[in-house]
mmCIF file of C-alpha atoms in Angstrom:
data_model
loop_
_atom_site.group_PDB
_atom_site.id
_atom_site.type_symbol
_atom_site.label_atom_id
_atom_site.label_comp_id
_atom_site.label_asym_id
_atom_site.label_seq_id
_atom_site.Cartn_x
_atom_site.Cartn_y
_atom_site.Cartn_z
ATOM 1 C CA MET A 7 98.662 116.296 94.116
ATOM 2 C CA ARG A 8 95.868 114.660 96.669
ATOM 3 C CA PRO A 9 96.299 110.915 96.495
ATOM 4 C CA ASP A 10 93.167 110.852 94.156
ATOM 5 C CA GLY A 11 95.694 112.432 91.374
ATOM 6 C CA GLU A 12 94.648 115.574 91.773
ATOM 7 C CA TRP A 13 96.584 118.383 92.670
ATOM 8 C CA THR A 14 96.516 119.489 96.128
ATOM 9 C CA SER A 15 95.163 122.528 97.076
ATOM 10 C CA LEU A 16 97.020 126.364 97.724
ATOM 11 C CA ALA A 17 96.650 126.038 101.276
ATOM 12 C CA ALA A 18 97.818 122.433 102.169
ATOM 13 C CA VAL A 19 100.793 123.025 99.102
ATOM 14 C CA SER A 20 102.267 126.911 101.139
ATOM 15 C CA GLU A 21 101.673 124.868 103.624
ATOM 16 C CA VAL A 22 104.172 121.872 103.393
ATOM 17 C CA GLU A 23 106.239 123.767 100.715
ATOM 18 C CA GLY A 24 106.767 126.288 104.298
ATOM 19 C CA ARG A 25 108.389 123.364 105.900
ATOM 20 C CA ALA A 26 110.657 122.736 102.961
ATOM 21 C CA GLY A 27 111.936 126.885 102.207
ATOM 22 C CA GLY A 28 109.633 127.956 100.359
ATOM 23 C CA ARG A 29 109.687 124.710 97.771
ATOM 24 C CA PRO A 30 108.796 121.508 96.983
ATOM 25 C CA LEU A 31 112.086 118.731 98.305
ATOM 26 C CA GLY A 32 111.314 116.997 95.368
ATOM 27 C CA ARG A 33 108.783 115.506 92.603
ATOM 28 C CA VAL A 34 107.655 112.337 93.636
ATOM 29 C CA LEU A 35 105.842 110.147 91.427
ATOM 30 C CA VAL A 36 103.648 107.068 93.566
ATOM 31 C CA VAL A 37 102.345 104.080 92.071
ATOM 32 C CA ASP A 38 100.832 101.420 93.962
ATOM 33 C CA ASP A 39 97.104 99.726 93.011
ATOM 34 C CA ASP A 40 96.595 99.453 96.951
ATOM 35 C CA GLU A 41 94.504 103.024 97.455
ATOM 36 C CA VAL A 42 95.649 102.752 101.620
ATOM 37 C CA ILE A 43 99.633 101.665 100.453
ATOM 38 C CA ARG A 44 99.646 104.311 97.829
ATOM 39 C CA GLN A 45 97.877 107.250 100.409
ATOM 40 C CA LEU A 46 100.316 105.884 103.272
ATOM 41 C CA ILE A 47 103.252 106.706 101.294
ATOM 42 C CA ALA A 48 102.103 110.123 99.749
ATOM 43 C CA VAL A 49 100.858 111.481 103.105
ATOM 44 C CA ASN A 50 104.278 110.477 104.495
ATOM 45 C CA LEU A 51 106.401 112.323 102.044
ATOM 46 C CA GLN A 52 104.026 115.603 101.667
ATOM 47 C CA LEU A 53 104.341 115.804 105.034
ATOM 48 C CA GLU A 54 108.351 115.976 104.447
ATOM 49 C CA GLY A 55 107.897 118.962 101.983
ATOM 50 C CA PHE A 56 107.776 116.339 98.914
ATOM 51 C CA GLU A 57 105.450 117.453 96.354
ATOM 52 C CA VAL A 58 103.755 113.805 95.468
ATOM 53 C CA ALA A 59 101.549 112.559 92.527
ATOM 54 C CA THR A 60 100.116 109.739 92.556
ATOM 55 C CA ALA A 61 99.017 106.090 89.327
ATOM 56 C CA VAL A 62 97.441 103.749 90.056
ATOM 57 C CA ASP A 63 99.482 101.216 88.158
ATOM 58 C CA GLY A 64 102.610 100.625 85.825
ATOM 59 C CA GLN A 65 100.035 101.572 82.865
ATOM 60 C CA ASP A 66 99.106 105.100 84.673
ATOM 61 C CA CYS A 67 103.282 106.045 85.854
ATOM 62 C CA LEU A 68 104.205 105.526 81.992
ATOM 63 C CA ASP A 69 101.169 108.052 80.827
ATOM 64 C CA LYS A 70 101.377 110.047 83.906
ATOM 65 C CA VAL A 71 105.428 110.079 84.352
ATOM 66 C CA ALA A 72 105.755 112.962 81.136
ATOM 67 C CA GLU A 73 103.379 114.869 82.652
ATOM 68 C CA VAL A 74 104.484 114.415 86.626
ATOM 69 C CA ALA A 75 108.393 115.124 85.092
ATOM 70 C CA PRO A 76 109.421 113.509 88.991
ATOM 71 C CA ASP A 77 112.872 113.591 90.667
ATOM 72 C CA VAL A 78 111.345 109.838 91.837
ATOM 73 C CA ILE A 79 109.162 107.149 91.357
ATOM 74 C CA THR A 80 108.254 104.961 93.789
ATOM 75 C CA LEU A 81 106.924 101.867 92.251
ATOM 76 C CA ASP A 82 105.743 98.207 93.674
ATOM 77 C CA VAL A 83 105.820 94.696 92.027
ATOM 78 C CA MET A 84 102.814 93.518 91.723
ATOM 79 C CA MET A 85 99.935 95.091 90.242
ATOM 80 C CA PRO A 86 97.291 94.807 87.526
ATOM 81 C CA ARG A 87 97.789 95.760 83.711
ATOM 82 C CA LEU A 88 101.222 96.522 84.082
ATOM 83 C CA ASP A 89 103.543 95.430 86.446
ATOM 84 C CA GLY A 90 106.214 97.028 88.723
ATOM 85 C CA TRP A 91 108.921 94.975 86.518
ATOM 86 C CA VAL A 92 107.906 96.291 83.061
ATOM 87 C CA THR A 93 106.790 99.801 84.536
ATOM 88 C CA ALA A 94 110.965 99.743 85.597
ATOM 89 C CA VAL A 95 113.018 97.998 82.557
ATOM 90 C CA ARG A 96 110.092 100.574 80.280
ATOM 91 C CA LEU A 97 111.140 103.558 82.569
ATOM 92 C CA ARG A 98 114.946 102.490 81.572
ATOM 93 C CA GLU A 99 114.558 101.929 77.862
ATOM 94 C CA ASP A 100 112.747 105.079 77.324
ATOM 95 C CA VAL A 101 115.324 108.363 76.818
ATOM 96 C CA ALA A 102 113.219 110.820 78.456
ATOM 97 C CA THR A 103 112.504 108.948 81.452
ATOM 98 C CA ARG A 104 115.728 106.538 81.908
ATOM 99 C CA GLY A 105 116.937 108.972 84.503
ATOM 100 C CA ILE A 106 114.279 109.281 87.175
ATOM 101 C CA ARG A 107 115.793 107.479 90.279
ATOM 102 C CA VAL A 108 112.941 104.642 91.316
ATOM 103 C CA VAL A 109 112.079 102.530 94.212
ATOM 104 C CA MET A 110 110.515 99.333 94.203
ATOM 105 C CA ILE A 111 107.998 99.244 98.000
ATOM 106 C CA THR A 112 106.941 96.018 97.157
ATOM 107 C CA ALA A 113 106.022 92.362 99.933
ATOM 108 C CA ARG A 114 108.323 90.652 97.711
ATOM 109 C CA ALA A 115 111.840 90.729 99.639
ATOM 110 C CA GLN A 116 113.387 86.928 98.057
ATOM 111 C CA ASP A 117 116.937 87.650 97.125
ATOM 112 C CA HIS A 118 116.057 86.853 93.488
ATOM 113 C CA ASP A 119 113.385 89.108 93.825
ATOM 114 C CA ILE A 120 116.231 91.655 94.997
ATOM 115 C CA ARG A 121 118.698 90.808 92.870
ATOM 116 C CA ARG A 122 116.031 91.475 89.163
ATOM 117 C CA GLY A 123 115.139 94.905 91.091
ATOM 118 C CA HIS A 124 119.219 95.350 90.645
ATOM 119 C CA ASP A 125 119.527 94.199 87.273
ATOM 120 C CA ILE A 126 116.491 96.465 85.905
ATOM 121 C CA GLY A 127 118.130 99.291 87.138
ATOM 122 C CA VAL A 128 116.771 100.496 90.327
ATOM 123 C CA ASP A 129 118.152 102.471 92.000
ATOM 124 C CA ALA A 130 116.629 101.390 95.890
ATOM 125 C CA TYR A 131 114.316 98.465 97.267
ATOM 126 C CA ILE A 132 112.342 98.480 100.431
ATOM 127 C CA THR A 133 110.292 95.881 101.647
ATOM 128 C CA LYS A 134 106.822 96.281 103.179
ATOM 129 C CA PRO A 135 105.652 96.526 105.285
ATOM 130 C CA PHE A 136 108.096 99.549 105.001
ATOM 131 C CA ASP A 137 109.317 101.909 107.902
ATOM 132 C CA PRO A 138 108.064 105.421 106.794
ATOM 133 C CA ASP A 139 111.710 106.668 108.221
ATOM 134 C CA GLU A 140 113.693 104.537 105.901
ATOM 135 C CA LEU A 141 111.252 105.691 102.972
ATOM 136 C CA ILE A 142 111.949 109.357 103.434
ATOM 137 C CA ARG A 143 115.599 108.574 103.976
ATOM 138 C CA THR A 144 115.939 107.445 100.522
ATOM 139 C CA VAL A 145 113.752 109.621 98.603
ATOM 140 C CA ARG A 146 115.238 112.507 99.880
ATOM 141 C CA GLU A 147 119.623 110.693 98.876
ATOM 142 C CA LEU A 148 117.671 109.419 95.486
ATOM 143 C CA VAL A 149 116.435 113.028 94.389
ATOM 144 C CA GLU A 150 119.972 114.310 96.263
ATOM 145 C CA SER A 151 122.457 112.100 94.135
ATOM 146 C CA GLY A 152 119.836 113.042 90.957
ATOM 147 C CA ARG A 153 120.234 116.612 91.718
ATOM 148 C CA LEU A 154 124.408 116.433 91.786
ATOM 149 C CA SER A 155 124.560 113.938 88.532
ATOM 150 C CA THR A 156 122.532 116.618 86.008
#
């Protein structure tokens, strides 16, 4: 899916899937209200072979999650309408979404923020500015661990 929420062209998907051995490495829903950050995360993951959809805030994430059926959700904390904390709690409360791996990607790097993420049940916490290699490694590990537990 493109950063605007539409699916990428078949040619672009074929190019990415070719690098992943014919199929995507996993499906990721990228949630961030900052379009530049959203696109940066999406492009880095697409280049590694992940299928990516995007959402502009927590409510948009909850509206799209059933259709997208992601393996992993990357989630910003500070967003309008529905912030990342509330979104993560709602994902964990819903039996249909509680097994989706969640990565918080945020500028909120204080110890109490990281503890709050842990208490909510997020699977990983990455602070902005982030290293794209760390993001890719984290998402890849979460996709693999999700497949092993199902």
